[in-house]
Coordinates of C-alpha atoms in Angstrom, one line a residue:
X1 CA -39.9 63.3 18.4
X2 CA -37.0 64.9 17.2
X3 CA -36.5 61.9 14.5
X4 CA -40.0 62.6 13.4
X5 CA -39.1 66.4 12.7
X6 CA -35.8 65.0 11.0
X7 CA -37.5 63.0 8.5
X8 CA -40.5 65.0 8.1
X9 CA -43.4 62.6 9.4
X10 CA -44.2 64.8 12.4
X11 CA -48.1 66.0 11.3
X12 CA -49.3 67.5 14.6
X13 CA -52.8 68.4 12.1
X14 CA -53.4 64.6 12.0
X15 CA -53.9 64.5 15.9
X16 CA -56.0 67.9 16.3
X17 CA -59.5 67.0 17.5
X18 CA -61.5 69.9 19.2
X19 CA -63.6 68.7 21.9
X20 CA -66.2 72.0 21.7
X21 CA -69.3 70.1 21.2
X22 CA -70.0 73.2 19.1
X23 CA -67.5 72.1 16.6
X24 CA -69.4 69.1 15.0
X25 CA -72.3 70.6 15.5
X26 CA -70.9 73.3 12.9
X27 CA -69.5 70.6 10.7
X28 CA -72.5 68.5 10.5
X29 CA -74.6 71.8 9.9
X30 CA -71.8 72.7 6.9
X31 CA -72.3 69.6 5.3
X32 CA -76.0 69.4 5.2
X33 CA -75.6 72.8 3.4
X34 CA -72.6 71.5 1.3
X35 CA -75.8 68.4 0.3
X36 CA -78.7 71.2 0.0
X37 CA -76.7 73.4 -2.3
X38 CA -75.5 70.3 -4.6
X39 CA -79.4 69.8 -4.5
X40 CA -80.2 73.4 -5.6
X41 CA -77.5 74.5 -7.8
X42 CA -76.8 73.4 -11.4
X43 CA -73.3 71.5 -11.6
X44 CA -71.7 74.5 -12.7
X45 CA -72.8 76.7 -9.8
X46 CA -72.4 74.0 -7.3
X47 CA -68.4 73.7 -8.8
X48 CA -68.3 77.4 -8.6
X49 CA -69.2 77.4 -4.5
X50 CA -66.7 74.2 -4.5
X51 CA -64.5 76.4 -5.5
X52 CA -64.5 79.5 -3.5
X53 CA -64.7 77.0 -0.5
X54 CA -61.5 74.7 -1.5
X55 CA -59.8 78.7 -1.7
X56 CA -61.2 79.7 1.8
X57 CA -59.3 76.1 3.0
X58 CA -56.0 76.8 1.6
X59 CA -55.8 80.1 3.4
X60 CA -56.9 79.2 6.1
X61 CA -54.5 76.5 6.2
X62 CA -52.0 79.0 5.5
X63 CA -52.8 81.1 8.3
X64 CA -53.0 77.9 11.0
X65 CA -49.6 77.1 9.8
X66 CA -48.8 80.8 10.7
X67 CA -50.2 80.4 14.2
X68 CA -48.6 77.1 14.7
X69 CA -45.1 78.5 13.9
X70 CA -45.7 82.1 15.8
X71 CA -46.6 80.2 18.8
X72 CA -43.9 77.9 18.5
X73 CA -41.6 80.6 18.5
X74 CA -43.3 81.9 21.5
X75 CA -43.1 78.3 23.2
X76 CA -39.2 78.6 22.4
X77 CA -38.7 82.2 23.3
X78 CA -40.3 80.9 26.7
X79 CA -38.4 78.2 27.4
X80 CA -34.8 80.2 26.6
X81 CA -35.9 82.8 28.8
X82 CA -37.0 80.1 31.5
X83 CA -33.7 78.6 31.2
X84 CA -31.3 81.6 31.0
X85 CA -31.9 83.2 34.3
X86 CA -29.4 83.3 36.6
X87 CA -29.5 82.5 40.3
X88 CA -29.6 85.7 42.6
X89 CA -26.8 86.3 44.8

């Protein structure tokens, strides 16, 4: 573990799989609407929604790479506390 944080090959996204059955039942419902708005838009338009979409991903990436970190920090902040206390007398 700790070499794969060294050389930077630790992707803990790659192993994320959410096991709500609600979860690819939204993901199969987005892309059928991703497929009826390429149908219904001109090429322009449908770029344009692309767009706004690939935007709405990069922040939200942003803000799961916020939540990883915070609640690694919590994780840690655990553990020192965890392993700091001293034995009563």
């Amino acid at each position: 573990m700790i070499e794969k944080i060294y050389n930077g090959s630790l992707q803990p996204d790659v192993y994320i799989n959410p096991q709500d059955p609600e979860y690819r039942k939204l993901t199969k419902e987005t892309s059928n609407l991703m497929e009826e708005c390429q149908k219904r838009f001109s090429e322009k338009d449908f770029k344009f929604i692309e767009g706004i979409i690939d935007l709405y991903g990069k922040s939200y990436s942003m803000h799961s790479t916020a939540s990883f970190i915070y609640g690694f920090k919590i994780g840690a902040l655990m553990m020192i506390e965890v392993l700091n206390v001293k034995p009563e007398t």
